[in-house]
Short mmCIF file of C-alpha atoms in Angstrom, two decimals:
data_model
loop_
_atom_site.label_atom_id
_atom_site.label_comp_id
_atom_site.label_asym_id
_atom_site.label_seq_id
_atom_site.Cartn_x
_atom_site.Cartn_y
_atom_site.Cartn_z
CA UNK A 2 -0.02 -0.29 0.23
CA UNK A 3 1.34 3.41 -0.93
CA UNK A 4 1.39 5.46 1.70
CA UNK A 5 -1.15 8.76 1.70
CA UNK A 6 0.14 12.26 2.42
CA UNK A 7 -2.99 13.38 4.33
CA UNK A 8 -1.73 10.61 6.90
CA UNK A 9 1.57 12.29 7.90
CA UNK A 10 0.44 14.55 10.35
CA UNK A 11 -1.73 11.96 12.08
CA UNK A 12 -0.25 11.17 15.77
CA UNK A 13 -0.85 8.01 17.70
CA UNK A 14 -2.89 9.40 20.43
CA UNK A 15 -5.52 10.87 17.68
CA UNK A 16 -5.74 7.38 16.44
CA UNK A 17 -6.43 5.99 20.34
CA UNK A 18 -8.60 8.40 21.26
CA UNK A 19 -10.96 7.67 18.06
CA UNK A 20 -10.64 3.99 18.23
CA UNK A 21 -11.86 4.45 22.15
CA UNK A 22 -14.38 7.10 21.76
CA UNK A 23 -15.95 5.24 18.38
CA UNK A 24 -15.45 1.15 19.91
CA UNK A 25 -13.60 0.01 23.04
CA UNK A 26 -15.09 2.78 25.29
CA UNK A 27 -18.36 0.81 24.20
CA UNK A 28 -17.27 -2.76 24.92
CA UNK A 29 -17.39 -4.81 28.38
CA UNK A 30 -13.25 -4.96 27.75
CA UNK A 31 -11.41 -3.04 30.98
CA UNK A 32 -8.93 -1.74 28.82
CA UNK A 33 -9.24 1.99 29.99
CA UNK A 34 -6.94 0.41 32.96
CA UNK A 35 -4.35 -0.10 30.76
CA UNK A 36 -4.09 3.02 28.68
CA UNK A 37 -1.96 4.66 30.55
CA UNK A 38 0.87 2.91 29.91
CA UNK A 39 0.82 4.10 26.10
CA UNK A 40 1.31 7.37 27.03
CA UNK A 41 4.62 7.93 25.69
CA UNK A 42 3.44 6.27 22.20
CA UNK A 43 0.63 9.66 22.18
CA UNK A 44 2.92 12.56 20.97
CA UNK A 45 4.49 10.66 18.21
CA UNK A 46 3.74 10.66 14.90
CA UNK A 47 2.10 7.69 13.38
CA UNK A 48 4.53 7.11 10.58
CA UNK A 49 7.22 7.11 13.57
CA UNK A 50 6.31 4.18 15.44
CA UNK A 51 7.57 0.99 13.82
CA UNK A 52 7.37 -2.48 14.95
CA UNK A 53 10.78 -2.39 16.02
CA UNK A 54 9.84 0.21 18.84
CA UNK A 55 6.49 -1.87 19.36
CA UNK A 56 8.36 -5.08 20.18
CA UNK A 57 10.75 -3.16 22.18
CA UNK A 58 8.27 -2.20 23.96
CA UNK A 59 6.31 -5.26 24.79
CA UNK A 60 9.51 -6.67 26.11
CA UNK A 61 9.91 -4.00 28.24
CA UNK A 62 6.85 -5.38 30.24
CA UNK A 63 7.84 -8.61 30.41
CA UNK A 64 11.82 -7.94 31.73
CA UNK A 65 11.65 -4.56 33.56
CA UNK A 66 8.00 -3.80 34.76
CA UNK A 67 7.83 -8.18 35.56
CA UNK A 68 4.41 -8.19 33.61
CA UNK A 69 3.31 -11.90 32.42
CA UNK A 70 3.15 -12.68 28.51
CA UNK A 71 -0.60 -13.00 28.47
CA UNK A 72 -0.27 -9.20 30.23
CA UNK A 73 1.86 -7.84 27.92
CA UNK A 74 -0.17 -8.88 24.88
CA UNK A 75 -2.97 -6.90 25.75
CA UNK A 76 -1.15 -3.86 24.68
CA UNK A 77 -0.28 -5.50 21.27
CA UNK A 78 -3.90 -6.07 21.01
CA UNK A 79 -4.63 -2.40 21.71
CA UNK A 80 -2.32 -1.10 19.51
CA UNK A 81 -3.31 -3.50 16.91
CA UNK A 82 -7.20 -3.21 17.54
CA UNK A 83 -6.60 0.53 16.95
CA UNK A 84 -4.65 0.74 14.11
CA UNK A 85 -7.25 -1.79 12.31
CA UNK A 86 -10.21 0.18 13.35
CA UNK A 87 -8.37 3.44 11.75
CA UNK A 88 -7.58 1.81 8.63
CA UNK A 89 -11.71 0.51 8.60
CA UNK A 90 -12.55 4.36 9.32
CA UNK A 91 -10.11 5.47 6.48
CA UNK A 92 -8.28 7.25 9.21
CA UNK A 93 -5.00 5.77 8.41
CA UNK A 94 -3.72 3.58 5.93
CA UNK A 95 -0.81 1.33 7.51
CA UNK A 96 -0.81 -0.78 10.68
CA UNK A 97 2.97 -1.07 12.06
CA UNK A 98 1.93 -3.73 15.02
CA UNK A 99 0.96 -6.15 12.61
CA UNK A 100 4.34 -8.22 11.61
CA UNK A 101 4.56 -8.72 15.61
CA UNK A 102 3.22 -11.96 16.52
CA UNK A 103 1.80 -12.51 20.10
CA UNK A 104 4.41 -13.24 22.99
CA UNK A 105 3.90 -17.17 24.20
CA UNK A 106 2.48 -17.14 26.93
CA UNK A 107 2.81 -19.14 29.56
CA UNK A 108 0.47 -22.67 30.23
CA UNK A 109 -2.85 -21.76 31.88
CA UNK A 110 -3.31 -21.95 35.34
CA UNK A 111 -3.99 -25.14 37.09
CA UNK A 112 -5.04 -24.25 40.69
CA UNK A 113 -7.89 -26.87 41.99
CA UNK A 114 -9.07 -25.48 45.62
CA UNK A 115 -9.74 -27.82 47.83
CA UNK A 116 -13.24 -28.02 49.92
CA UNK A 117 -11.31 -27.40 52.75
CA UNK A 118 -9.32 -24.38 51.73
CA UNK A 119 -12.79 -22.65 51.00
CA UNK A 120 -13.96 -23.58 54.49
CA UNK A 121 -10.61 -22.18 56.15
CA UNK A 122 -11.15 -19.01 54.38
CA UNK A 123 -14.98 -18.43 56.05
CA UNK A 124 -13.78 -19.34 59.23
CA UNK A 125 -11.22 -16.90 59.04
CA UNK A 126 -13.89 -14.42 57.64
CA UNK A 127 -16.18 -15.13 60.60
CA UNK A 128 -13.16 -14.43 63.11
CA UNK A 129 -12.50 -11.28 61.13
CA UNK A 130 -15.75 -10.08 61.40
CA UNK A 131 -15.59 -9.49 57.77
CA UNK A 132 -19.21 -10.56 56.43
CA UNK A 133 -18.90 -8.90 52.95
CA UNK A 134 -15.68 -11.24 52.15
CA UNK A 135 -17.53 -14.57 53.17
CA UNK A 136 -20.55 -13.65 51.14
CA UNK A 137 -18.37 -12.93 48.00
CA UNK A 138 -16.74 -16.24 48.58
CA UNK A 139 -19.65 -18.27 49.11
CA UNK A 140 -21.52 -16.78 45.94
CA UNK A 141 -18.14 -16.90 43.95
CA UNK A 142 -17.53 -20.47 44.59
CA UNK A 143 -21.42 -21.73 44.93
CA UNK A 144 -22.52 -19.70 41.36
CA UNK A 145 -19.37 -19.24 39.15
CA UNK A 146 -19.57 -15.72 38.90
CA UNK A 147 -16.80 -13.63 38.19
CA UNK A 148 -15.99 -10.80 40.41
CA UNK A 149 -16.94 -8.14 38.14
CA UNK A 150 -20.81 -9.59 37.92
CA UNK A 151 -20.93 -10.40 41.92
CA UNK A 152 -19.56 -6.47 42.73
CA UNK A 153 -22.09 -4.33 40.74
CA UNK A 154 -25.12 -6.29 42.20
CA UNK A 155 -28.14 -4.49 43.32
CA UNK A 156 -30.26 -6.29 46.06
CA UNK A 157 -33.28 -5.97 43.31
CA UNK A 158 -31.35 -8.24 41.39
CA UNK A 159 -31.23 -10.98 44.21
CA UNK A 160 -34.43 -12.47 45.43
CA UNK A 161 -33.61 -13.99 48.69
CA UNK A 162 -37.36 -14.49 49.72
CA UNK A 163 -38.67 -16.14 46.78
CA UNK A 164 -39.53 -20.03 47.06
CA UNK A 165 -36.36 -20.47 44.15
CA UNK A 166 -34.13 -18.00 45.03
CA UNK A 167 -32.26 -16.61 42.34
CA UNK A 168 -29.36 -13.86 41.46
CA UNK A 169 -30.02 -11.93 38.01
CA UNK A 170 -27.03 -10.63 36.31
CA UNK A 171 -28.35 -8.54 32.93
CA UNK A 172 -24.89 -7.74 31.50
CA UNK A 173 -21.92 -10.77 31.40
CA UNK A 174 -18.48 -10.48 29.64
CA UNK A 175 -20.32 -12.30 26.84
CA UNK A 176 -22.93 -10.04 26.76
CA UNK A 177 -25.36 -12.64 27.54
CA UNK A 178 -27.64 -12.28 30.71
CA UNK A 179 -28.12 -14.92 33.21
CA UNK A 180 -29.93 -15.89 36.40
CA UNK A 181 -29.10 -18.30 38.74
CA UNK A 182 -30.36 -20.31 41.39
CA UNK A 183 -28.90 -19.58 45.07
CA UNK A 184 -28.46 -22.18 47.59
CA UNK A 185 -29.12 -21.71 51.18
CA UNK A 186 -25.81 -21.50 52.04
CA UNK A 187 -25.60 -18.16 50.08
CA UNK A 188 -29.21 -17.33 50.84
CA UNK A 189 -27.54 -17.02 54.91
CA UNK A 190 -24.35 -15.16 53.71
CA UNK A 191 -26.55 -12.31 52.11
CA UNK A 192 -28.53 -11.63 54.82
CA UNK A 193 -25.82 -11.24 57.21
CA UNK A 194 -24.18 -8.25 54.81
CA UNK A 195 -24.49 -5.10 56.26
CA UNK A 196 -26.25 -3.63 53.56
CA UNK A 197 -28.98 -5.97 53.60
CA UNK A 198 -32.32 -3.98 53.72
CA UNK A 199 -30.18 -0.64 54.23
CA UNK A 200 -28.82 0.03 51.02
CA UNK A 201 -29.08 -0.18 47.31
CA UNK A 202 -26.09 -2.47 46.40
CA UNK A 203 -24.73 -5.84 47.75
CA UNK A 204 -21.22 -4.34 48.24
CA UNK A 205 -21.57 -0.26 48.44
CA UNK A 206 -18.56 1.86 48.08
CA UNK A 207 -17.06 2.83 51.18
CA UNK A 208 -14.59 5.68 52.02
CA UNK A 209 -10.83 4.41 52.67
CA UNK A 210 -7.44 6.49 53.22
CA UNK A 211 -6.78 7.28 49.77
CA UNK A 212 -10.58 8.12 48.81
CA UNK A 213 -12.34 9.63 51.70
CA UNK A 214 -15.61 11.35 49.72
CA UNK A 215 -18.14 8.87 48.74
CA UNK A 216 -20.17 11.52 46.64
CA UNK A 217 -16.74 11.62 43.93
CA UNK A 218 -16.37 7.84 43.54
CA UNK A 219 -16.90 7.18 40.01
CA UNK A 220 -19.00 3.66 40.84
CA UNK A 221 -21.40 3.71 43.46
CA UNK A 222 -20.83 -0.09 44.68
CA UNK A 223 -17.00 -1.18 45.73
CA UNK A 224 -15.13 -3.08 42.59
CA UNK A 225 -12.21 -4.68 44.68
CA UNK A 226 -11.53 -6.83 47.19
CA UNK A 227 -8.01 -8.09 46.40
CA UNK A 228 -6.72 -6.42 49.54
CA UNK A 229 -8.61 -8.45 51.83
CA UNK A 230 -8.98 -11.64 50.20
CA UNK A 231 -5.27 -12.19 50.30
CA UNK A 232 -4.97 -10.99 54.24
CA UNK A 233 -7.61 -13.94 54.93
CA UNK A 234 -5.70 -16.05 52.59
CA UNK A 235 -2.66 -15.39 54.55
CA UNK A 236 -4.32 -15.77 58.21
CA UNK A 237 -5.93 -18.70 57.18
CA UNK A 238 -2.66 -19.93 55.51
CA UNK A 239 -4.14 -21.18 52.11
CA UNK A 240 -1.42 -20.14 49.52
CA UNK A 241 -0.81 -19.49 45.61
CA UNK A 242 -4.92 -18.65 45.76
CA UNK A 243 -6.61 -16.05 43.51
CA UNK A 244 -9.83 -14.84 43.24
CA UNK A 245 -11.01 -16.13 39.83
CA UNK A 246 -9.73 -19.05 41.04
CA UNK A 247 -13.13 -19.67 43.32
CA UNK A 248 -14.72 -19.66 39.79
CA UNK A 249 -12.55 -22.38 38.44
CA UNK A 250 -13.55 -24.35 41.52
CA UNK A 251 -17.29 -24.03 40.58
CA UNK A 252 -17.15 -24.95 37.60
CA UNK A 253 -14.73 -27.89 38.52
CA UNK A 254 -16.92 -29.17 40.61
CA UNK A 255 -19.97 -29.10 38.66
CA UNK A 256 -17.37 -31.46 36.31
CA UNK A 257 -16.81 -34.07 39.11
CA UNK A 258 -20.47 -34.44 39.91
CA UNK A 259 -21.15 -35.46 36.48
CA UNK A 260 -23.14 -32.60 35.32
CA UNK A 261 -23.48 -32.18 31.41
CA UNK A 262 -21.43 -29.46 29.91
CA UNK A 263 -24.33 -28.05 28.06
CA UNK A 264 -25.66 -26.97 31.81
CA UNK A 265 -22.28 -26.00 33.01
CA UNK A 266 -22.34 -23.38 29.86
CA UNK A 267 -25.84 -22.30 30.53
CA UNK A 268 -24.74 -21.15 34.29
CA UNK A 269 -21.46 -20.06 33.97
CA UNK A 270 -21.28 -18.71 30.71
CA UNK A 271 -18.79 -19.91 29.12
CA UNK A 272 -18.73 -21.20 25.45
CA UNK A 273 -17.82 -25.00 24.66
CA UNK A 274 -14.31 -24.23 23.62
CA UNK A 275 -13.57 -21.79 26.46
CA UNK A 276 -14.90 -24.37 29.01
CA UNK A 277 -11.68 -26.40 28.54
CA UNK A 278 -9.64 -24.40 30.42
CA UNK A 279 -11.51 -24.87 33.41
CA UNK A 280 -11.81 -28.56 33.66
CA UNK A 281 -9.44 -28.12 36.40
CA UNK A 282 -9.20 -31.77 38.08
CA UNK A 283 -8.19 -32.76 41.54
CA UNK A 284 -5.75 -35.22 42.07
CA UNK A 285 -8.22 -37.26 44.00
CA UNK A 286 -10.51 -37.11 41.11
CA UNK A 287 -7.49 -38.16 38.31
CA UNK A 288 -7.01 -40.91 40.49
CA UNK A 289 -10.46 -41.77 40.22
CA UNK A 290 -10.66 -41.57 36.72
CA UNK A 291 -8.10 -43.97 36.26
CA UNK A 292 -9.45 -46.43 38.55
CA UNK A 293 -12.61 -46.91 36.68
CA UNK A 294 -10.51 -47.86 33.88
CA UNK A 295 -8.52 -50.02 35.85
CA UNK A 296 -11.47 -51.80 37.64
CA UNK A 297 -12.99 -52.44 34.22
CA UNK A 298 -9.92 -54.06 32.88
CA UNK A 299 -9.45 -56.06 36.61
CA UNK A 300 -12.65 -57.61 36.35
CA UNK A 301 -12.08 -59.19 32.77
CA UNK A 302 -8.95 -59.91 33.61
CA UNK A 303 -9.82 -61.93 36.94
CA UNK A 304 -12.50 -63.99 35.07
CA UNK A 305 -10.81 -64.61 31.49
CA UNK A 306 -7.37 -64.80 32.48
CA UNK A 307 -7.61 -66.91 35.49
CA UNK A 308 -4.73 -69.18 35.87
CA UNK A 309 -7.24 -71.93 36.32
CA UNK A 310 -8.70 -71.39 32.43
CA UNK A 311 -7.65 -74.16 30.38
CA UNK A 312 -9.03 -72.48 27.21
CA UNK A 313 -5.60 -72.65 25.03
CA UNK A 314 -6.65 -71.29 21.83
CA UNK A 315 -6.44 -67.52 23.04
CA UNK A 316 -10.31 -66.71 22.86
CA UNK A 317 -11.51 -66.62 26.43
CA UNK A 318 -14.46 -69.03 27.20
CA UNK A 319 -18.07 -67.95 27.18
CA UNK A 320 -17.03 -65.13 24.18
CA UNK A 321 -18.91 -66.43 20.93
CA UNK A 322 -17.18 -66.57 17.92
CA UNK A 323 -17.25 -63.58 16.01
CA UNK A 324 -18.37 -64.88 11.87
CA UNK A 325 -16.42 -63.55 9.42
CA UNK A 326 -18.87 -62.18 6.84
CA UNK A 327 -17.77 -60.68 3.94
CA UNK A 328 -18.54 -56.72 3.42
CA UNK A 329 -19.74 -56.71 7.10
CA UNK A 330 -16.09 -57.03 9.34
CA UNK A 331 -13.44 -54.41 9.06
CA UNK A 332 -10.62 -56.15 10.62
CA UNK A 333 -9.28 -59.69 10.59
CA UNK A 334 -10.61 -59.66 14.48
CA UNK A 335 -14.06 -59.05 13.30
CA UNK A 336 -14.11 -55.27 14.61
CA UNK A 337 -16.10 -53.72 12.11
CA UNK A 338 -13.64 -50.58 11.98
CA UNK A 339 -9.72 -51.33 11.25
CA UNK A 340 -8.15 -48.13 12.66
CA UNK A 341 -9.93 -49.74 16.37
CA UNK A 342 -8.10 -53.15 15.88
CA UNK A 343 -6.65 -54.59 18.92
CA UNK A 344 -3.64 -55.36 17.63
CA UNK A 345 -2.78 -51.19 16.91
CA UNK A 346 -1.53 -49.59 19.76
CA UNK A 347 -4.04 -46.60 19.09
CA UNK A 348 -6.89 -48.82 20.34
CA UNK A 349 -6.09 -48.57 24.24
CA UNK A 350 -5.93 -45.11 24.14
CA UNK A 351 -9.88 -45.62 22.54
CA UNK A 352 -10.79 -48.19 24.65
CA UNK A 353 -10.19 -46.18 27.76
CA UNK A 354 -11.99 -42.83 26.55
CA UNK A 355 -15.16 -45.01 25.59
CA UNK A 356 -15.36 -46.63 29.04
CA UNK A 357 -15.41 -42.88 30.30
CA UNK A 358 -17.83 -41.58 28.53
CA UNK A 359 -20.29 -44.57 28.56
CA UNK A 360 -19.99 -44.70 32.62
CA UNK A 361 -20.77 -40.90 32.81
CA UNK A 362 -23.66 -41.46 30.50
CA UNK A 363 -24.77 -44.76 32.14
CA UNK A 364 -24.90 -42.45 35.56
CA UNK A 365 -27.24 -40.02 34.08
CA UNK A 366 -29.84 -42.44 32.48
CA UNK A 367 -30.63 -39.48 30.86
CA UNK A 368 -31.96 -39.07 27.03
CA UNK A 369 -31.57 -35.38 27.05
CA UNK A 370 -27.77 -35.64 27.60
CA UNK A 371 -27.12 -38.22 24.84
CA UNK A 372 -28.46 -35.55 22.83
CA UNK A 373 -26.63 -32.34 23.90
CA UNK A 374 -23.46 -34.72 23.20
CA UNK A 375 -20.99 -33.14 21.38
CA UNK A 376 -19.77 -34.95 17.78
CA UNK A 377 -16.73 -36.36 19.51
CA UNK A 378 -18.54 -37.93 22.15
CA UNK A 379 -21.19 -39.33 19.71
CA UNK A 380 -18.31 -40.97 18.27
CA UNK A 381 -16.91 -42.47 20.97
CA UNK A 382 -20.17 -43.67 22.63
CA UNK A 383 -20.95 -45.14 19.22
CA UNK A 384 -17.35 -46.98 19.15
CA UNK A 385 -17.98 -48.34 22.66
CA UNK A 386 -20.42 -50.42 21.93
CA UNK A 387 -18.55 -51.69 18.24
CA UNK A 388 -15.23 -52.45 20.69
CA UNK A 389 -17.73 -53.90 23.41
CA UNK A 390 -19.21 -56.35 21.13
CA UNK A 391 -15.95 -57.42 19.07
CA UNK A 392 -13.55 -57.52 22.08
CA UNK A 393 -15.09 -57.45 25.56
CA UNK A 394 -17.93 -59.81 25.54
#
C-alpha cells in the first residue's frame, strides 16, 4: 500500500482516542485501566511508530515491569485493534503492529481449590468479622460468577425471599444475561451483609484512606476485594490462591459431579471451547478416573485370564466366536473399524476414552444428555458399543 500524504500529520494519540471513543469505550473490556502505559506513544507521529519500537515496548513490559506475557499481549491487542479500526474508517492507511506476533504465553493456571481451603477462608472471615468477603467467597464458589458480575449487583436483582431464590445478571462478559439459583448457604451469607435492607447495592462503596468522599466515587459500589482476600488467605494459611480460582472451583465441581457440559455452559456463561480451560481436576479425581478404567480391566482379567482357565486357543471361554462376513467385518478379528483393531496401539486409548464416556452416560440415564453430547462424544459412544461387542463380551 502506497503511503498517503494526508496521514503524515496523524499522531498515535489521535488514533488511540478515535478508537476509544468510537469502539472500545462501548465494549466490556477493561482496557481503560491499561491505556496509561501507552502515553509515551501518543505525541508521536503514527508514521514514526515502527514494529521494532512496539516489540521493544512489549519486551520491556515483561523484563523490567515484570508483567506476564499474557498481560503484555493486552497492549499489543490495543495497538493492533486501534490501527485496524482506523484503517477501516479511512483514518489511516497502515498498521505497524501487524508484523508482530503475540508473545508466547505460559500454560493456563491449574490451581484446584480444595473444599477444606474454602472452609478455612470462610471460618477466617467469621473470626475477622468480614461479612462482605465471606458473602463474596460463598457466592463465587457456589455460582461460578465472576468478580465483575458479583460486585455491581443490586438487592433488586437478588431474590432471597422467593420460593426459588436467584441472582440475576443483566450484562455478563459475553453479553448474555443469566439468572442463577442460590443455595441456602448463599442466602444465609447474603442476609448477614451489612447492606441487607439498608443499601441499594450488595457491596456499596466505602470511604478509605485514598478516597474519602463517597459522593465523588465513579461507581456507587465496591469494585475490588483483592487486599482483603489476600489478607484472609495469609491468616488462613491458604497459599497461591486468587479470586478467580473460586470460579474455577465452581466449574470443576460441576464436572466432578457429572453435570452435562450444556448445563455448565448455561450456568457459568462459558462457550464450549472456553470451557476446556476450566476442567481443573483434583489429584483425587484424576486417580478416581484412572481407577475406573483399571477396575473394568481387572474384572475381565480375573474372569477371562485366570490361571485355572484351560482355554488354549487364545479366546476367553464364554465369548462367542465372531463369524467373518464379507463386507461386514472390517478387521481380521471381526471389528468393523480397522483403525480400532486390538493389535494397534491406538486401540487402547480409544477403549479408555469410550469407557469413561459410557460410565458418565450410564450414571445419568438421561436421553437429553445423550442428545446434547458433541460430535466427538457421539463418536466415542458409538465406538464403545462396537469395541464392546467385538472385544469385551
